C-alpha atoms as a PDB file:
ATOM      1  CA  UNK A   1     -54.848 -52.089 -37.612  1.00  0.00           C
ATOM      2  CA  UNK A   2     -57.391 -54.242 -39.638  1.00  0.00           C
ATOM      3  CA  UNK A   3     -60.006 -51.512 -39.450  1.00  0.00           C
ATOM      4  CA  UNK A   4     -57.249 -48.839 -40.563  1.00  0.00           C
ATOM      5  CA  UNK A   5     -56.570 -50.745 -43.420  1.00  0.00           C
ATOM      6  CA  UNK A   6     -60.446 -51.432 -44.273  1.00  0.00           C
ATOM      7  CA  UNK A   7     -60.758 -47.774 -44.057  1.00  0.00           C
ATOM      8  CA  UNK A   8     -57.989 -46.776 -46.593  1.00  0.00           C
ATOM      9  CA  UNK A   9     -58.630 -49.885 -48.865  1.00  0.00           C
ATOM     10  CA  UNK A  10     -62.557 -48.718 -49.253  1.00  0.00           C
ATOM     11  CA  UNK A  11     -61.829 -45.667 -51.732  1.00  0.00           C
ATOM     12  CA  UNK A  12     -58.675 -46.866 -53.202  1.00  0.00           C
ATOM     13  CA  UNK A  13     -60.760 -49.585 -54.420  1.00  0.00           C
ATOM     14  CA  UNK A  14     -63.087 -47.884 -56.082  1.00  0.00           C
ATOM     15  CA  UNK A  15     -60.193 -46.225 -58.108  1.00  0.00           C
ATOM     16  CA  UNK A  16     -58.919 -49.923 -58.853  1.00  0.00           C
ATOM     17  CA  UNK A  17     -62.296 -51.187 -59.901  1.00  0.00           C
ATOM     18  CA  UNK A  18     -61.865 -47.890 -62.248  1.00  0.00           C
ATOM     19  CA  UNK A  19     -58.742 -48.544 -63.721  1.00  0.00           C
ATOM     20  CA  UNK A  20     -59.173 -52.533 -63.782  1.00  0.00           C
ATOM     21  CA  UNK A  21     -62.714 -51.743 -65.491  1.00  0.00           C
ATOM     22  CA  UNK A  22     -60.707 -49.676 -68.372  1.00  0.00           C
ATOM     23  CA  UNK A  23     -58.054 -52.382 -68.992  1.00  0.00           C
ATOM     24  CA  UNK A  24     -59.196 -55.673 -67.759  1.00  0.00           C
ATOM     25  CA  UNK A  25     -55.725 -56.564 -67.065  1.00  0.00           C
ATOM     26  CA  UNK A  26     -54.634 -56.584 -63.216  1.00  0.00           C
ATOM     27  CA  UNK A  27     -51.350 -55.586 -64.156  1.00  0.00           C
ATOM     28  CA  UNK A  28     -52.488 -52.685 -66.560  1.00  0.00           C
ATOM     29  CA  UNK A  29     -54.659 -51.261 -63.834  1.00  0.00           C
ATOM     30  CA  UNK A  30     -51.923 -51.102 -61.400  1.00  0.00           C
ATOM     31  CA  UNK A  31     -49.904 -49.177 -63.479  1.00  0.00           C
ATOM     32  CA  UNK A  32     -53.022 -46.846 -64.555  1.00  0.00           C
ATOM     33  CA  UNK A  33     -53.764 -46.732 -60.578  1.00  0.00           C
ATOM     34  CA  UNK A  34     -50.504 -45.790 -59.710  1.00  0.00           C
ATOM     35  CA  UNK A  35     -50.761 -42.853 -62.482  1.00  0.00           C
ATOM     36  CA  UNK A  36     -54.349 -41.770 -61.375  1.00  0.00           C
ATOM     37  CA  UNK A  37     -52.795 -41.243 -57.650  1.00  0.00           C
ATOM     38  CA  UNK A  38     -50.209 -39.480 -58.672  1.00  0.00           C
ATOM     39  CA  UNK A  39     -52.218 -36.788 -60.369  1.00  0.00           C
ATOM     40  CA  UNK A  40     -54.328 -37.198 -57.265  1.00  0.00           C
ATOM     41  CA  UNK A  41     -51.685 -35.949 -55.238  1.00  0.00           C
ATOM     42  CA  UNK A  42     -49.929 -33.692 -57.901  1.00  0.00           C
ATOM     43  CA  UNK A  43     -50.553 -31.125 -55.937  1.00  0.00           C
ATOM     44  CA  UNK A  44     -49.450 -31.940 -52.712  1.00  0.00           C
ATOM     45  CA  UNK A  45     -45.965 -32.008 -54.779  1.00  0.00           C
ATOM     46  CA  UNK A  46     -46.353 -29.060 -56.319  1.00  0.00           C
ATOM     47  CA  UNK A  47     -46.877 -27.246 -52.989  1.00  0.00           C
ATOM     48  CA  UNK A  48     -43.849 -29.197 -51.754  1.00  0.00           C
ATOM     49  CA  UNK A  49     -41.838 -27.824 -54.611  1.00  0.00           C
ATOM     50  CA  UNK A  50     -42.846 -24.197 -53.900  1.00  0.00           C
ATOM     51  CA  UNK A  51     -42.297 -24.308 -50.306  1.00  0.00           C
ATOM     52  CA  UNK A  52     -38.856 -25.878 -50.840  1.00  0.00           C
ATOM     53  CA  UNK A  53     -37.627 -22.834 -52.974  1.00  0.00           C
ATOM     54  CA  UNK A  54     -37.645 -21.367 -49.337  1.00  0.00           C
ATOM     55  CA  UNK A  55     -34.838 -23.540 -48.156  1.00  0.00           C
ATOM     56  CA  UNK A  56     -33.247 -23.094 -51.275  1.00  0.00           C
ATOM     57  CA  UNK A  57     -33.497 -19.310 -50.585  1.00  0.00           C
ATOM     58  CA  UNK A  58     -32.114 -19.134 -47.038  1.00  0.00           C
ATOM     59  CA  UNK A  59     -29.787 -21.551 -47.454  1.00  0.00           C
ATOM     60  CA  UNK A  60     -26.706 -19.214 -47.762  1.00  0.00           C
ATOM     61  CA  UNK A  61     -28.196 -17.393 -44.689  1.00  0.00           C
ATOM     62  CA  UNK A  62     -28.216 -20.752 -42.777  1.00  0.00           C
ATOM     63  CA  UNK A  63     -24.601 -20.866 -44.254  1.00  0.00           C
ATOM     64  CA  UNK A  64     -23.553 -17.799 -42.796  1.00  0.00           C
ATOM     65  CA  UNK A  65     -24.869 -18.630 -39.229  1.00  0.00           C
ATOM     66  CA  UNK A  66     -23.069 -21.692 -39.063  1.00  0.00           C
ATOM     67  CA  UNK A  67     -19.908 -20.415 -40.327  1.00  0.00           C
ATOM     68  CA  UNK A  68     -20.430 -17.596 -38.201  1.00  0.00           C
ATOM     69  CA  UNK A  69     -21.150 -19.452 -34.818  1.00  0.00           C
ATOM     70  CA  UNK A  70     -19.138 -22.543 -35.320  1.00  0.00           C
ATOM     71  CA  UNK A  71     -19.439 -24.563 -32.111  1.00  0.00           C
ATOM     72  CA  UNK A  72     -21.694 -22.809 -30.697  1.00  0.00           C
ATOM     73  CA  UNK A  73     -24.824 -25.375 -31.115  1.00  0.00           C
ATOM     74  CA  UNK A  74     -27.709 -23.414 -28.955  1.00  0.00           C
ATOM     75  CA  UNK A  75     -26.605 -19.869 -30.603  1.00  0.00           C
ATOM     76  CA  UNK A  76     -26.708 -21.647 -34.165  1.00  0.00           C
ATOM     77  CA  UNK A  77     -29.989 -23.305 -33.188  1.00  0.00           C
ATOM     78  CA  UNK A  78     -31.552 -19.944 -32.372  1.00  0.00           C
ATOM     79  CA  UNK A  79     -30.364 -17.898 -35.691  1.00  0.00           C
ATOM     80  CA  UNK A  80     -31.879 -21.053 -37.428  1.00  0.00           C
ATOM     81  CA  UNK A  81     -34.943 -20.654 -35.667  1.00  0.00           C
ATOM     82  CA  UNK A  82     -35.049 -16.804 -36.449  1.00  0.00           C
ATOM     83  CA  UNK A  83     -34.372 -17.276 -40.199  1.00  0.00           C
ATOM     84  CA  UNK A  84     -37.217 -19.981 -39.918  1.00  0.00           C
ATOM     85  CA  UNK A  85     -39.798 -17.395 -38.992  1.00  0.00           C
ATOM     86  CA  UNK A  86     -38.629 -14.531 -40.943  1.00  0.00           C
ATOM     87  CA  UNK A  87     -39.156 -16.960 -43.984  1.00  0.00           C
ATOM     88  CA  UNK A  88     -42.198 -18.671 -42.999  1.00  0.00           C
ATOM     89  CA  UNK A  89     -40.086 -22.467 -43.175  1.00  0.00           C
ATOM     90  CA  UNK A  90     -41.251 -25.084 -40.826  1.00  0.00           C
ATOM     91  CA  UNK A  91     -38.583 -28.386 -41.726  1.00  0.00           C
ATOM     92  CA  UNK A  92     -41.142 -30.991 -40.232  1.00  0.00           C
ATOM     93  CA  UNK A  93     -44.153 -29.737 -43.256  1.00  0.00           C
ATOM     94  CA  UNK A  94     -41.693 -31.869 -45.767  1.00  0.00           C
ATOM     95  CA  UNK A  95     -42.937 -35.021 -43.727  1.00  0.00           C
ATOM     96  CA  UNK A  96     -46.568 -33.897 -44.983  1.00  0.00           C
ATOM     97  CA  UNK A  97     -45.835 -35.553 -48.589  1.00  0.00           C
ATOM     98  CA  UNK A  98     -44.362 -38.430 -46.890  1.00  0.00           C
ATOM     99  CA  UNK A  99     -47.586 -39.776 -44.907  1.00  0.00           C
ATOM    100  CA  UNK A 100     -49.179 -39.344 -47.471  1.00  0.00           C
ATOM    101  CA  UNK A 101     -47.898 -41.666 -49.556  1.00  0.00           C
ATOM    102  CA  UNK A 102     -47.450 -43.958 -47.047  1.00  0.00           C
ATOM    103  CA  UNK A 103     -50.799 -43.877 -46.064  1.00  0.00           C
ATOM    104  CA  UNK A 104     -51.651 -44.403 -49.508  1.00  0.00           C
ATOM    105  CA  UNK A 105     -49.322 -47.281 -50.346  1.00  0.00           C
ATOM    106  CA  UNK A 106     -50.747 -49.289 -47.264  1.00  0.00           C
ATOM    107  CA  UNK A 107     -54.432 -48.726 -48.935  1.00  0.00           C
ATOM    108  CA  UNK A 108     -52.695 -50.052 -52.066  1.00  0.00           C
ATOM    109  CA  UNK A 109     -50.987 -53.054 -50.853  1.00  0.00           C
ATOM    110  CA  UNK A 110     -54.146 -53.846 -48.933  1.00  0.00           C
ATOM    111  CA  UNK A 111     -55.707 -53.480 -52.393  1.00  0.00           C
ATOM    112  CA  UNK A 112     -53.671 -55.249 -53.957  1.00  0.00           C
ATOM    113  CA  UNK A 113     -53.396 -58.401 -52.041  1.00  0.00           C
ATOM    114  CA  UNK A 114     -57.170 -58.571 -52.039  1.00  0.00           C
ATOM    115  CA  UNK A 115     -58.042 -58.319 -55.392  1.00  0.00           C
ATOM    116  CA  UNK A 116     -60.921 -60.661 -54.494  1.00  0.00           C
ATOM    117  CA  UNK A 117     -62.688 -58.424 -51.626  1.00  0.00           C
ATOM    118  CA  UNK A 118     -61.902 -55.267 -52.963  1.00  0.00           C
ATOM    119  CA  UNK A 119     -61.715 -54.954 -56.729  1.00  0.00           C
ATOM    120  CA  UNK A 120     -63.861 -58.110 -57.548  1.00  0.00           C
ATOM    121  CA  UNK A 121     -66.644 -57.943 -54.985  1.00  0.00           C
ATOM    122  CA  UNK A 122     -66.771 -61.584 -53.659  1.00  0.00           C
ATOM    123  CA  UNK A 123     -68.389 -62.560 -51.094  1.00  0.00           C
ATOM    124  CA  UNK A 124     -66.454 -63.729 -48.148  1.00  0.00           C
ATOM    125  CA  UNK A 125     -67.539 -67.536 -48.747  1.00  0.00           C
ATOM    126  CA  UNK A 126     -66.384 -68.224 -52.305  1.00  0.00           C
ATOM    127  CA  UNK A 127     -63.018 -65.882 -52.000  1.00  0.00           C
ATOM    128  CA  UNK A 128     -62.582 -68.838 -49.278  1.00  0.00           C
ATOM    129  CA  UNK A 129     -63.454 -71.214 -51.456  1.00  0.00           C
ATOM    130  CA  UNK A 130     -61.488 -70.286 -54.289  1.00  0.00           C
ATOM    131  CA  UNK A 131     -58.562 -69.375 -51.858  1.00  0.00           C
ATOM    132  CA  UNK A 132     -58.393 -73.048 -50.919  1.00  0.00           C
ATOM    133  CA  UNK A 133     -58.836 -74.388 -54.767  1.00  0.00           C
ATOM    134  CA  UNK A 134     -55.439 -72.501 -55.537  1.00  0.00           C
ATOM    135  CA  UNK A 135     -53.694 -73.142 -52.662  1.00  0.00           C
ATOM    136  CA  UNK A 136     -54.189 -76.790 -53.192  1.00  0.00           C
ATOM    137  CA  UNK A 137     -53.091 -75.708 -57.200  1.00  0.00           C
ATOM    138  CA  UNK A 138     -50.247 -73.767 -56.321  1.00  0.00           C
ATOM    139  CA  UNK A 139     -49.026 -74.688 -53.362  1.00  0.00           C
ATOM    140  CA  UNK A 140     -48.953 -71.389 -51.303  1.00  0.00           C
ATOM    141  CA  UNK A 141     -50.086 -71.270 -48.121  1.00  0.00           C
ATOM    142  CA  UNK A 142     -53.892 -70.125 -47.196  1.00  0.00           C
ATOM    143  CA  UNK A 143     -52.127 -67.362 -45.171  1.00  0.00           C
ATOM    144  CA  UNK A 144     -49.775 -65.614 -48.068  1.00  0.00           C
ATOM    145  CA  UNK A 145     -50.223 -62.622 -49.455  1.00  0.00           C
ATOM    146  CA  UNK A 146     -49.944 -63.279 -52.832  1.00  0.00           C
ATOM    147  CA  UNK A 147     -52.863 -66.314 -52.742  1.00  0.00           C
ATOM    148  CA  UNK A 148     -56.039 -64.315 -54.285  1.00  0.00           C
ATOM    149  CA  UNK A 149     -53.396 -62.810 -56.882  1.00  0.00           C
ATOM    150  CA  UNK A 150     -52.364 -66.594 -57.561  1.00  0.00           C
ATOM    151  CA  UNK A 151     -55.811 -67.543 -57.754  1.00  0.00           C
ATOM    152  CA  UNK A 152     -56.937 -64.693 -59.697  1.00  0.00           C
ATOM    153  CA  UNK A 153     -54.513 -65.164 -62.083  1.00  0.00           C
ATOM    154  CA  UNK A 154     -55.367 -68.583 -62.374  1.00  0.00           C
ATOM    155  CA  UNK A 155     -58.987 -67.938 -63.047  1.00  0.00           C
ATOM    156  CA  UNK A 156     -57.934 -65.058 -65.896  1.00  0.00           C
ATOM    157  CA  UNK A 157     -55.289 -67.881 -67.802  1.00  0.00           C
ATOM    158  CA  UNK A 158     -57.862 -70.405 -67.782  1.00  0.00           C
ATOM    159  CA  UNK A 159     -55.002 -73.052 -66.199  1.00  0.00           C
ATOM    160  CA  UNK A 160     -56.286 -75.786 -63.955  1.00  0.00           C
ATOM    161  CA  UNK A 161     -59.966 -74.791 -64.301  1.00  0.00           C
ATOM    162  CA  UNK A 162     -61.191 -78.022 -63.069  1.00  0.00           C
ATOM    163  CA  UNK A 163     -60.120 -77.097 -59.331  1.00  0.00           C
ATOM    164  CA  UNK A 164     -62.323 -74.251 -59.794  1.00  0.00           C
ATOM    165  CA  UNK A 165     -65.713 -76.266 -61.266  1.00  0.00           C
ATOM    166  CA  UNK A 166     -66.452 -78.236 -58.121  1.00  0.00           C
ATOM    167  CA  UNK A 167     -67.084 -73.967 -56.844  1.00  0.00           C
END
């Protein structure tokens, strides 16, 4: 799962160095991140959109079948099928969207709870280093999620520097 997230984190970090590079404010370059893959996958939407008008379209006819077979599930079931093909409508393409964006908020969170590795660049050694410094400053454990933000945010507000000098 590691690797998975390695692989995903790799180019949406690249877009967060971006966007961090333009504002030099963590929290100003998630929200021009989040913005930048949107229009990234405006048009995965768009073609979501368009294909459902089709439902929208043959939704009376699905009407009609129903109200015209009621309880009869596998004759229902077929005429759905039918007006399926005759307008080209697949109901598992509006999961297409969906995995994408979850694939791409996993990437993100991976991102974004290792703003050391991925948007800064440290080396493995001093993110340790510095991951200890603020645990011992903040109190979070060495295994939470929101240490390097912690510690980066320490760094950037220039609080308790002297647990960073010794680095």
């Amino acid at each position: 799962m590691d690797f998975i997230l390695e692989l995903l984190a790799v180019p949406l970090s690249a877009l967060m160095r971006f966007s961090y590079s333009l504002t030099n404010n963590y929290g100003w370059a998630i929200l021009l991140f989040t913005v930048l893959t949107r229009i990234c996958i405006l048009p995965v939407s768009i073609w979501l959109h368009r294909y459902s008008i089709r439902l929208v379209k043959m939704t009376p006819d699905l009407l009609r079948v129903k109200a015209t077979y009621f309880g009869d599930n596998d004759r229902i079931a077929e005429e759905q099928s039918k007006l399926y093909k005759q307008f080209h409508y697949n109901p598992f393409v509006t999961f297409i969207p969906l995995l994408i964006q979850m694939t791409l908020l996993m990437g993100f969170i991976e991102v974004i709870n290792h703003p050391m590795k991925y948007i800064l660049l440290f080396d493995p050694e001093l993110t340790a280093a510095i991951c200890g410094a603020a645990s011992t400053a903040t109190g979070l454990s060495l295994d939470s999620s929101a240490l390097q933000i912690s510690a980066v945010n320490l760094i950037q507000t220039s609080q308790q520097m002297d647990i960073f000098n010794a680095l």
